[in-house]
Coordinates of C-alpha atoms and ligand atoms in Angstrom, one line a residue:
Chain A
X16 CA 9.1 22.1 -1.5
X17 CA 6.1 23.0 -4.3
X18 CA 4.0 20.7 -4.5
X19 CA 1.4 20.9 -7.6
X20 CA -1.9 18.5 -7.9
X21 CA -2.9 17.5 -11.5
X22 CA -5.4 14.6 -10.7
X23 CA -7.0 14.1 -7.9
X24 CA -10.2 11.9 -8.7
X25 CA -10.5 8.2 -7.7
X26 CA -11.1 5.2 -10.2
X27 CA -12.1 6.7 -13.5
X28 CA -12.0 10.1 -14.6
X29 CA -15.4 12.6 -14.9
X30 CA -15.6 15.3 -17.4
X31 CA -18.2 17.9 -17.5
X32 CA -18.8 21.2 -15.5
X33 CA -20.3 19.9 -12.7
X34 CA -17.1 18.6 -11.9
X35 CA -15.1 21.2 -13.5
X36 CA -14.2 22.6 -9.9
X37 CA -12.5 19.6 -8.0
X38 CA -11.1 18.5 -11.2
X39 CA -11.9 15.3 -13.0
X40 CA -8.9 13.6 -13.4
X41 CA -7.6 10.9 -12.0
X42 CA -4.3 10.7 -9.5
X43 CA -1.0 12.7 -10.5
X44 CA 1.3 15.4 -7.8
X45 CA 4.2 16.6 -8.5
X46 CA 6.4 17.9 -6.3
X47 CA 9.8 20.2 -6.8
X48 CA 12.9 21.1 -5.2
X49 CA 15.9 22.9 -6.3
X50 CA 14.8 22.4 -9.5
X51 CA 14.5 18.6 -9.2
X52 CA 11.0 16.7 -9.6
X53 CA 9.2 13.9 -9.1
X54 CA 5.8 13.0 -10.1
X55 CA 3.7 10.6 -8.1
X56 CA 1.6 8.4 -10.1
X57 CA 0.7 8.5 -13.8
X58 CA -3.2 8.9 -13.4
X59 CA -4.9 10.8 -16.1
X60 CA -3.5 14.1 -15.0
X61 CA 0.2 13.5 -16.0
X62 CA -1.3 14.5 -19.3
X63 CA -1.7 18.1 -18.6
X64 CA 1.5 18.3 -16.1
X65 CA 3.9 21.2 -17.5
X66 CA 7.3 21.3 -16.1
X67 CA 6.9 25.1 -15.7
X68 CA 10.0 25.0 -13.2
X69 CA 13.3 24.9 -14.8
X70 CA 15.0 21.6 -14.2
X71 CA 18.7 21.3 -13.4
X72 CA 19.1 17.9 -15.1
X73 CA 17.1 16.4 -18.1
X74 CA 15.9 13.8 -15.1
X75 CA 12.3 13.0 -14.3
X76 CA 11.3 10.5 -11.7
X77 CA 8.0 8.9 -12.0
X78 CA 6.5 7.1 -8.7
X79 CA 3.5 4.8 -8.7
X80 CA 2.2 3.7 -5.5
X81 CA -0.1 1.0 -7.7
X82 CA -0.9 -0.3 -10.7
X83 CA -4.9 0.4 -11.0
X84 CA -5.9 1.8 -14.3
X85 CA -6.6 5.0 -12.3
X86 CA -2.5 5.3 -11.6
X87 CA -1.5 5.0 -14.8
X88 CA -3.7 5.4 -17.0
X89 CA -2.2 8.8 -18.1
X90 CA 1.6 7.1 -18.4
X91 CA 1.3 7.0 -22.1
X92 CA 0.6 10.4 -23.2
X93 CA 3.2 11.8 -20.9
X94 CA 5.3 13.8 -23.6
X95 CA 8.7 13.5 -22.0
X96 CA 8.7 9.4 -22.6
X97 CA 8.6 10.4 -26.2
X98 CA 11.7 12.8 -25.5
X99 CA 15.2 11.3 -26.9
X100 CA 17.2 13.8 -24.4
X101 CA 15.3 12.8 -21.4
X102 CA 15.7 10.3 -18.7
X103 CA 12.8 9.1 -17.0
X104 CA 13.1 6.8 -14.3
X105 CA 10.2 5.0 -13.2
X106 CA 9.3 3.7 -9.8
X107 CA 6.7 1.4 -8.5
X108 CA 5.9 -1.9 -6.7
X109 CA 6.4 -5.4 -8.4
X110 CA 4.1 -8.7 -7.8
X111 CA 5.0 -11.5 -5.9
X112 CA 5.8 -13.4 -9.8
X113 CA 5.9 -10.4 -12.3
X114 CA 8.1 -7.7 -12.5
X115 CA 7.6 -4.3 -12.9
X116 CA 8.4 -3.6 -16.3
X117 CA 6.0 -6.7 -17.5
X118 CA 3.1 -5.5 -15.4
X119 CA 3.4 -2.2 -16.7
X120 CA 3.8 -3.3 -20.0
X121 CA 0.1 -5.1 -20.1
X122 CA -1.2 -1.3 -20.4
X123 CA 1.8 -0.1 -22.3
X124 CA 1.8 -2.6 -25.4
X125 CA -1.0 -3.2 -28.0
X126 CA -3.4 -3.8 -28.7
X127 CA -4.3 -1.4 -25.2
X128 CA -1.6 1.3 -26.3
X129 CA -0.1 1.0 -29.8
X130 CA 3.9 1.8 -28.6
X131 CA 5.8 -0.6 -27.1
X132 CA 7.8 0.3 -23.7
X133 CA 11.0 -0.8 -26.0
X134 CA 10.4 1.6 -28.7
X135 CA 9.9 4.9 -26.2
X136 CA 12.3 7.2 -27.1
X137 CA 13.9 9.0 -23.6
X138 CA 16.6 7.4 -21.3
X139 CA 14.0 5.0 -19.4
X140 CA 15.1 2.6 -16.2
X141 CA 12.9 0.7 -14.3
X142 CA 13.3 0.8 -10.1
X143 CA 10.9 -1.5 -7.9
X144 CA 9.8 -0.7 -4.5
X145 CA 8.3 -2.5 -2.0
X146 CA 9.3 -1.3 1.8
X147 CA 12.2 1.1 0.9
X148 CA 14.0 3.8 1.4
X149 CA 15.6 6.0 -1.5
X150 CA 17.5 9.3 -2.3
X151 CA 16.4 11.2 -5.6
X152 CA 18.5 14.5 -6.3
X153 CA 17.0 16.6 -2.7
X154 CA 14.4 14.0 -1.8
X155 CA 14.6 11.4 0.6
X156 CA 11.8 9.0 0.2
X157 CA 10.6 6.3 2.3
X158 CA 8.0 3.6 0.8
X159 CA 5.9 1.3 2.5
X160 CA 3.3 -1.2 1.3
X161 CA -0.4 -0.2 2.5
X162 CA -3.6 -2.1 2.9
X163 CA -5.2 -1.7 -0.8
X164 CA -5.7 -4.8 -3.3
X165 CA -2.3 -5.4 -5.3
X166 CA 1.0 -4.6 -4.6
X167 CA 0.3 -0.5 -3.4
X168 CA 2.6 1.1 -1.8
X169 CA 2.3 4.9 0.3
X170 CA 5.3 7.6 -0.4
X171 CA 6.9 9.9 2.5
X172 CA 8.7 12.5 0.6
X173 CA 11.4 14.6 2.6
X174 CA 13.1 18.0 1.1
X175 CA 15.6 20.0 3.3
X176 CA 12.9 21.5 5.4
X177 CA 9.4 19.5 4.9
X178 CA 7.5 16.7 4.3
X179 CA 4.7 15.3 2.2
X180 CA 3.0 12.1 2.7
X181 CA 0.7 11.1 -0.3
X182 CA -1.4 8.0 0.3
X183 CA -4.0 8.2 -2.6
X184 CA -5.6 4.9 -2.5
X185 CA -5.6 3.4 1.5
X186 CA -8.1 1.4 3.1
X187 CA -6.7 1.5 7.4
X188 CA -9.8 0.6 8.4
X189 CA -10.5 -2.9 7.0
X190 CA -11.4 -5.0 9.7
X191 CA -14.2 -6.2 12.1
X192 CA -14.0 -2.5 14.0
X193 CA -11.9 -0.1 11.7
X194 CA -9.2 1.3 12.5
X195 CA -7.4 -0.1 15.5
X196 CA -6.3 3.2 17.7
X197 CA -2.7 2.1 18.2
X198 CA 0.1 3.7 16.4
X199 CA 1.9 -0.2 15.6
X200 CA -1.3 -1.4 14.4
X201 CA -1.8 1.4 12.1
X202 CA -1.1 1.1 8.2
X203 CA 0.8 3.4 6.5
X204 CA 1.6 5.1 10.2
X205 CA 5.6 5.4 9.8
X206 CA 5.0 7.3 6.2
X207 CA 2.4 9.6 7.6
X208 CA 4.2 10.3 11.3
X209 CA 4.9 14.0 12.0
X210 CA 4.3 14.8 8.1
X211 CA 3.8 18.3 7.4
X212 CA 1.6 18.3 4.7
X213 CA -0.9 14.4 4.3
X214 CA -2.6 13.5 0.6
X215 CA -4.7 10.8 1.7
X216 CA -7.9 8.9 0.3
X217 CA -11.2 10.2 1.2
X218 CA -13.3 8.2 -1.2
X219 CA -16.6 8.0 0.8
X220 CA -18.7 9.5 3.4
X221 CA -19.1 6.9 7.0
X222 CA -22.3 5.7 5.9
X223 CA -20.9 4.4 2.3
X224 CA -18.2 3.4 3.3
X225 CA -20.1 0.4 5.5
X226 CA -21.4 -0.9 2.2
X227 CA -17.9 -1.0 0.5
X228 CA -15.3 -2.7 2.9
X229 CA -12.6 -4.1 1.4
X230 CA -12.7 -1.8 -1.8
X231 CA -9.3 -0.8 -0.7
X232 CA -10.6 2.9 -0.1
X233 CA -11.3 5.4 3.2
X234 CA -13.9 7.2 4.6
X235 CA -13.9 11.1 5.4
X236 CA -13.8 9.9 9.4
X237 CA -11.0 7.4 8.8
X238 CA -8.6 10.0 6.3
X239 CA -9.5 12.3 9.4
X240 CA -8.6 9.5 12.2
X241 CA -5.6 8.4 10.6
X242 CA -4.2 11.5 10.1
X243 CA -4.4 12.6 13.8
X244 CA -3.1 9.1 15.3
X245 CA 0.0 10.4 12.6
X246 CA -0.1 13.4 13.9
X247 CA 0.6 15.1 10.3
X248 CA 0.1 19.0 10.4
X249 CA -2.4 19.4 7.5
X250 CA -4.5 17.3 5.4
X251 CA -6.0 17.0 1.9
X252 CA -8.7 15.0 1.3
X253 CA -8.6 13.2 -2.1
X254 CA -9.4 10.1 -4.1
X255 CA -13.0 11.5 -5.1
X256 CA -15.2 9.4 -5.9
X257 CA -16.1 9.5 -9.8
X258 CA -19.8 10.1 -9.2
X259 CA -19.9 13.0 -7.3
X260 CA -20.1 16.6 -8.5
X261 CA -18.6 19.8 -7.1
X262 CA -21.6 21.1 -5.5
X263 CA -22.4 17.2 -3.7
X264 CA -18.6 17.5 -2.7
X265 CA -19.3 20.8 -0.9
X266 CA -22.4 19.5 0.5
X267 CA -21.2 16.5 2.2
X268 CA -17.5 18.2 3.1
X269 CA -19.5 21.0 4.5
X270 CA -21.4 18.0 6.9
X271 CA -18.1 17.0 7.7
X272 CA -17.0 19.6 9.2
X273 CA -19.8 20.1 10.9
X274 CA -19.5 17.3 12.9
X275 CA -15.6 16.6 12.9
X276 CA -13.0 19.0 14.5
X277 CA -9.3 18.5 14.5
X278 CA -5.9 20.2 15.3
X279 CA -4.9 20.0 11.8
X280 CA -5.7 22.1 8.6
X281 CA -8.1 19.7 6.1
X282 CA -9.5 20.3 3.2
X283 CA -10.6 18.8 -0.2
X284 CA -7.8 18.5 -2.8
X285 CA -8.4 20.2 -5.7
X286 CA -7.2 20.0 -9.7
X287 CA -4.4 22.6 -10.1
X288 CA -4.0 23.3 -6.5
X289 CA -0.2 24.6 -5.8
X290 CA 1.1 24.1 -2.4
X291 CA 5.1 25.6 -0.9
X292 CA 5.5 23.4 1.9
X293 CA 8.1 25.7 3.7
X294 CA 6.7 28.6 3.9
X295 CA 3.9 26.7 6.5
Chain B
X4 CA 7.3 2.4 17.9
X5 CA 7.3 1.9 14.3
X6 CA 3.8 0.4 12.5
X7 CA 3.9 -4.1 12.1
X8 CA 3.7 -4.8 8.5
X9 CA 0.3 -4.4 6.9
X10 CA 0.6 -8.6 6.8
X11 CA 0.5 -9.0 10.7
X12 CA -2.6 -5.8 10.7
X13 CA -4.7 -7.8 8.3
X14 CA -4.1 -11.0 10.4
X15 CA -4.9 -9.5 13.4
X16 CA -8.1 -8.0 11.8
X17 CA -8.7 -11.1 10.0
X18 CA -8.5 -13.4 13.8
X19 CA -10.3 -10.9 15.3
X20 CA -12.7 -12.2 13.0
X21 CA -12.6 -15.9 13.4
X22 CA -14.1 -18.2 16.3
X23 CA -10.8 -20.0 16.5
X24 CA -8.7 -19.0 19.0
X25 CA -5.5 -17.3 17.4
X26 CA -2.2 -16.0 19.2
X27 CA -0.1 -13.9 16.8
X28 CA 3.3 -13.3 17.5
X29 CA 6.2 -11.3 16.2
X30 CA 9.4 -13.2 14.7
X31 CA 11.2 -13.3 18.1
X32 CA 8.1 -15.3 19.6
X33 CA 6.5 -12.3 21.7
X34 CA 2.5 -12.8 21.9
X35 CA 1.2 -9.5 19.9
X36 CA -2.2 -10.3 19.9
X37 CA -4.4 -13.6 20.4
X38 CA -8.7 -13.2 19.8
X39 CA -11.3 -13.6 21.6
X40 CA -11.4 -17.3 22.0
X41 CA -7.7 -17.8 22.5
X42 CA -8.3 -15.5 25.5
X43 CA -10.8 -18.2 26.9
X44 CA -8.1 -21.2 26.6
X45 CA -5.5 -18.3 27.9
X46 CA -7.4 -17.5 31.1
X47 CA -6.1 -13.7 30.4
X48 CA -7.8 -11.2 28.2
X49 CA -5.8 -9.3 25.5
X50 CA -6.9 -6.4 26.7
X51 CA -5.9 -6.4 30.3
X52 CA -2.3 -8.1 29.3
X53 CA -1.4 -6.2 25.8
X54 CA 1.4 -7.6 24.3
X55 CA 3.8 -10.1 25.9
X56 CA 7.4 -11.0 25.9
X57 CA 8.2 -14.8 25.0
X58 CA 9.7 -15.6 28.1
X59 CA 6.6 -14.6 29.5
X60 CA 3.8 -16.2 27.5
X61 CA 5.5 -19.5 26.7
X62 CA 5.9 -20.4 30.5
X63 CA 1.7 -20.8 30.8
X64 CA 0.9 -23.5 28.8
X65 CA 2.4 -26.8 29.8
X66 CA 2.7 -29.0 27.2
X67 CA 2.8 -32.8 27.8
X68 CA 2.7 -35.8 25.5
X69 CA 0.0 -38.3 25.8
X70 CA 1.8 -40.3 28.6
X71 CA 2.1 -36.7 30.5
X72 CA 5.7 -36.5 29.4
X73 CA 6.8 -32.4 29.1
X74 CA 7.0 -31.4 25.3
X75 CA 10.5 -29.6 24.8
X76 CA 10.0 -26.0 23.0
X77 CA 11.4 -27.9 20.1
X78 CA 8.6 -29.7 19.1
X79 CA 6.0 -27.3 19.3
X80 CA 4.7 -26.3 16.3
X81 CA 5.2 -22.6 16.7
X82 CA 8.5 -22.8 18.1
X83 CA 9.5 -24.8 14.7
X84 CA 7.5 -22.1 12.3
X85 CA 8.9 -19.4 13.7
X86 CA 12.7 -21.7 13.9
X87 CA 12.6 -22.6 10.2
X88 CA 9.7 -20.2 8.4
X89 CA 7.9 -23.0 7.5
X90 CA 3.7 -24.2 8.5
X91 CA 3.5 -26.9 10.6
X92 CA 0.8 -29.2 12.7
X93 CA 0.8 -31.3 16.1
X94 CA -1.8 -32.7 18.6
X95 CA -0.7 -32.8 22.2
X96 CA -1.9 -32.3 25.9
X97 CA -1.6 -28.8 27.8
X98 CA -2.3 -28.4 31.8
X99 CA -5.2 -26.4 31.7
X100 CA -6.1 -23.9 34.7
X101 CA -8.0 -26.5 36.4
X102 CA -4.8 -28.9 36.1
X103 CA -6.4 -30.9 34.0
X104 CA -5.1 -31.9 30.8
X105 CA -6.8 -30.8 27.7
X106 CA -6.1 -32.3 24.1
X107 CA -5.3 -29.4 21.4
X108 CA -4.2 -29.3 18.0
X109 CA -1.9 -26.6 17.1
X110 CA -1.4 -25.6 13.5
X111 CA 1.1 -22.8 12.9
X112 CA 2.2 -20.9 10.1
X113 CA 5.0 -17.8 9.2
X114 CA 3.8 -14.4 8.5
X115 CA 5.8 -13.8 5.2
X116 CA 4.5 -10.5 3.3
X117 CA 5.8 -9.6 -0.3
X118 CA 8.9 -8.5 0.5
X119 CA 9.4 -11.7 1.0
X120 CA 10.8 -11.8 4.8
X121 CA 9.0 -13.2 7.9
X122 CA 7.6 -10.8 10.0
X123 CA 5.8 -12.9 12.3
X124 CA 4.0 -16.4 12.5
X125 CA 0.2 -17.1 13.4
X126 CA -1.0 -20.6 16.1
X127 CA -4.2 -21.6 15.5
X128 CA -5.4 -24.0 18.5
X129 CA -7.9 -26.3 18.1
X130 CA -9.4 -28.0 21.2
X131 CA -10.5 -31.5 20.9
X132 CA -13.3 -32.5 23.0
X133 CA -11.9 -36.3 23.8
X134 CA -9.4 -36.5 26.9
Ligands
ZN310 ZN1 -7.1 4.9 -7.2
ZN311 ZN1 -6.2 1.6 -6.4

């Protein structure tokens, strides 16, 4: 399994060199197996994503865990929507009263983007998740709704030999006393379990995150607590917040580590970081 | 052990907010969690007990009608929510640890997250201060 990041800045994306390093745009992975791929969430980053693999079929899956701007924002200027030959399948929660094809079309109609979903060109179909389980080409993938505002949803992505959990936008911890340390009482546990590789929101440091509870969104510790109740083999800290630069990511990753120690691998995720699960 | 659904997390996070008492249970009737001040009206702590089985839980309230009569299960309110999915309300007498009655109210509702099954039902007791 390769796994590529293209996006992996929270809420709005940040241009400029002082954020040239981590990347500035916002959340988009994809993630190939025998020359079969699927891309999880439409952030900002899609726009850039290059199928540089070859695929077997003229297939593209598209998951979205949410609907935030930040998830989607990129969906439009995806080229191979505009492609007649390809099929694009797209995959992402409904509301309790609106379905997924009329939420998505608020972004994807005018006057906020001038083409219609009707008049895209490729094969597109239309799949809503909620607590599922699904086979795509290689992939088996297992969904499950986490705490975050809206309808959001967690992926656990299995090839023939790994897997990859990517929780972008998770918020465990909202409650009286965080995180509750019991496995059942744990959001977004069963996606995360045993995983070999764990994307997971990292938005804030401790101390910030006590003034924004209920944003939806984790701090450093909590990424770090969650992923060893999991027990997931390495993480990668993402979701950064927009107003940070490179060097005050360093800084406060640096007094991180410092003062946390785990059994796993972490680190931050990084724009154009390329990672082959099976060869960990 | 798989994870409850993030709808029976935020309700126990949410009653471990609240200074009503609240018992949580799962759609087969087992206690998963009650707060603070359910524990007071429970005379157990959640934290010494942990979760417990229906058979279990249900046996330690006695519930009596005004003339002292025992309530069957049928007619309690979270024995119906959890029967037919559906919120429901009733004032009536339990023996309390002292064996002396004490009036409650019980409002109960199903746990029913977007995917639109139940996963589980909340009580909310409210003691009344008159006999
Ligand atoms: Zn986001
Ligand atoms: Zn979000």
């Amino acid at each position: 399994m390769k796994i590529k990041l293209w996006g992996v800045r929270g809420s709005i994306t940040t241009t400029g060199p002082e954020t040239a390093y981590y990347g500035g745009n916002t959340s988009c992975v994809d993630v190939w197996e025998d020359g079969c791929v699927l891309v999880l969430d439409g952030g900002s980053g899609i726009q850039k994503l290059v199928l540089d693999n070859e695929l077997v079929t003229k297939r593209i899956d598209v998951l979205l865990t949410h609907l935030h701007m930040d998830h989607i924002q990129g969906l439009g200027f995806f080229s191979p929507l505009f492609d007649p030959s390809m099929e694009v399948h797209i995959w992402g929660p409904a509301s309790i009263t609106r379905t997924l094809h009329s939420r998505l079309s608020r972004y994807l109609s005018p006057p906020l983007f001038p083409v219609l979903i009707r008049d895209l060109p490729c094969k597109l179909t239309f799949h809503e998740i909620q607590n599922s389980h699904f086979t795509i080409g290689p992939f088996t993938i297992h969904t499950d709704y986490v705490i975050h505002p809206g309808p959001t949803v967690g992926f656990r992505v299995s090839g023939r030999r790994s897997t990859f959990t990517y929780i972008p936008d998770h918020e465990p911890a909202l409650g009286k006393n965080g995180i509750i340390k019991s496995s059942q009482w744990l959001s977004g546990f069963d996606l995360a379990v045993g995983a070999d590789l764990l994307l997971h929101d990292a938005q804030y440091t401790g101390q910030e995150y006590l003034k924004k509870k209920g944003w939806g969104h984790s701090s450093m510790e909590d990424a770090g607590l969650f992923a060893s109740m999991a027990g997931v083999k390495r993480v990668l800290f993402a979701h950064h917040d927009p107003s940070r630069t490179d060097i005050q990511l360093d800084d406060i990753f640096t007094a991180f580590q410092e003062k946390n120690s785990y059994t796993f691998n972490y680190q931050l995720a990084r724009e154009g970081m390329e990672i082959i699960l099976d060869d960990l | 052990m798989p994870a409850y659904e993030i709808e029976i997390i935020l309700n126990r996070q949410l009653a471990d907010c609240l200074s009503i008492p609240v018992f949580i249970t799962d759609t087969m009737g087992n206690l998963i969690f009650y707060n603070e001040p359910a524990e007071e009206i429970f005379g157990k702590r959640f934290e010494d007990t942990g979760e417990m089985p229906v058979e279990q839980w249900s046996t330690m309230f006695r519930p009596v009608d005004e003339a002292g009569i025992r309530l069957p299960p049928d007619e309690l309110p979270l024995v119906k929510t959890l029967q037919n999915a559906t919120p429901h309300h009733k004032t009536f007498w339990i023996e309390s640890l002292q064996g002396k009655n004490q009036k409650i109210s019980v409002t109960s509702y199903p746990i029913i997250g977007r995917t639109g099954v139940m996963s589980g039902a909340v009580a909310i007791f409210w003691k009344s201060n008159d006999e």
